[in-house]
Amino acid sequence: MNNTTLNTDFSDIHYKHVVFVLDALLMLPTIFGNSLILYCVLTYPNLKRKIYGLIANLALADLLIGSILFPYEMAAILIPSLDRRKYLCIFKHSLFTTLIGASEMNLFLISMDRYFSVLHPLKYHTSFTTGRLKRYCAIGWTITIILGILPFFGWNTWELETPCTTKFVHSPGYTTLILTFYILLIIIAMALYILVAKKVFKHLHSEGCVKSNDINYLRSTSKFTKNIVKTEIMIVVLGVFALCWSPYCVLVILQTYFIAPNDNLERVEKYLLLLGQANCGLNWMIYGIKNKTMRNAFRRTLCHRFPRKLSMRRSYESNRSTNALSIQESSNIDVSKL
């Protein structure tokens, strides 16, 4: 019996150490990357377009997850009594529900933006003005905040000496409401992107059949192509979001309706939650890889902050290109002599 207890305690300590380290590793890129997005959107004029405003709004929600939720979870591992306090436990789950909901709401708004921009470009400039877009974002945050604070008004099942997990804090009715609403947002967003994809394929087919030198046609085609590129990036962002969060949502559904909770499932839930939260630190990497405008803004910002490293890199690249040029010239001379 004593050996079993010791093994259990050791396993529990090891689990907490692993979670603490993973929280720390995920927190750093989440805070850095989303702070970088917000700084670039607020600083550079070419990022003042509406789509980048929505990206900044999404980055704000992810930044709050990285700067509040991750530190709180790490503190709760060091000070277990935090999770045994009713309103701190409910606050953690309410904040989580609000911020994840805000991320999903922003992804939904971005899908609407891309839908109107590609399929209804004339309506886009009237339906998605800057003022209206700010109101849409404010409404989205308001809805998610209201949904998030409902457990504070009695819609919770918290009891003393129970784990501070979704199963023991959220009632089945509340969990059903949240999952239904948020999954519905993702489904609608995916449906809108499917309609956009159909339009893109139709455009590519017509473009292959029609050859035109008309300037207006070429300009409209160029603008359409830019919209396609932006839409492709946001489809990747939505897809990564769905992949990261789907396992956690499936487990929550199973625990709520079909499976009795236990210690092993609690640990699995935490690891799947970390997988979902890892998504908050991935979006800025996707923008940096796929979006040239964002990539250039990131480079300018980081190079401005670290000019010494930039100068060393430029010197290295300059020497490298000079050496390559001299080698090419020498080879040309040798060939001419032959």
XYZ file of N, CA, C and O in Angstrom, residues 22 26 240-241 243-248 269-280 282:
92
model
N 5.531 22.714 -19.918
C 4.800 22.939 -21.175
C 4.097 24.294 -21.171
O 4.085 24.993 -22.191
N 4.923 27.198 -23.934
C 3.870 27.734 -24.797
C 3.624 29.216 -24.537
O 3.242 29.962 -25.446
N -6.008 25.075 -38.733
C -5.113 24.766 -37.614
C -5.853 24.915 -36.290
O -5.688 24.108 -35.364
N -6.706 25.943 -36.196
C -7.507 26.140 -34.987
C -8.403 24.924 -34.732
O -8.471 24.402 -33.608
N -8.046 21.839 -35.868
C -7.254 20.654 -35.556
C -6.759 20.664 -34.108
O -6.732 19.620 -33.442
N -6.361 21.838 -33.625
C -5.824 21.924 -32.270
C -6.905 21.759 -31.200
O -6.653 21.154 -30.151
N -8.098 22.287 -31.462
C -9.132 22.294 -30.425
C -10.112 21.129 -30.512
O -10.810 20.834 -29.530
N -10.194 20.445 -31.640
C -11.176 19.359 -31.793
C -10.998 18.236 -30.777
O -11.986 17.778 -30.176
N -9.765 17.737 -30.538
C -9.620 16.655 -29.553
C -10.124 17.042 -28.165
O -10.789 16.235 -27.491
N -9.833 18.267 -27.732
C -10.284 18.716 -26.413
C -11.809 18.782 -26.358
O -12.428 18.330 -25.379
N -7.236 15.327 -20.394
C -7.918 16.590 -20.685
C -6.941 17.760 -20.624
O -6.986 18.663 -21.464
N -6.052 17.748 -19.634
C -5.090 18.842 -19.499
C -4.134 18.878 -20.676
O -3.838 19.948 -21.222
N -3.648 17.704 -21.110
C -2.731 17.670 -22.254
C -3.427 18.112 -23.539
O -2.835 18.829 -24.367
N -4.681 17.707 -23.715
C -5.422 18.146 -24.905
C -5.724 19.638 -24.842
O -5.759 20.311 -25.875
N -5.938 20.146 -23.623
C -6.128 21.587 -23.466
C -4.866 22.337 -23.857
O -4.923 23.393 -24.513
N -3.702 21.805 -23.486
C -2.437 22.428 -23.871
C -2.256 22.410 -25.393
O -1.730 23.366 -25.972
N -2.716 21.320 -26.029
C -2.662 21.272 -27.494
C -3.512 22.387 -28.094
O -3.087 23.066 -29.043
N -4.706 22.599 -27.536
C -5.551 23.682 -28.031
C -4.933 25.040 -27.776
O -4.922 25.918 -28.653
N -4.384 25.230 -26.585
C -3.783 26.524 -26.252
C -2.526 26.797 -27.071
O -2.160 27.954 -27.277
N -1.871 25.738 -27.538
C -0.697 25.919 -28.396
C -1.061 26.665 -29.669
O -0.213 27.352 -30.266
N -2.322 26.544 -30.091
C -2.774 27.262 -31.286
C -2.586 28.768 -31.162
O -2.341 29.456 -32.151
N -2.685 29.281 -29.929
C -2.541 30.725 -29.715
C -1.148 31.223 -30.066
O -0.967 32.415 -30.339
N 0.675 29.857 -32.609
C 1.003 29.405 -33.967
C 0.616 30.403 -35.055
O 1.244 30.438 -36.115
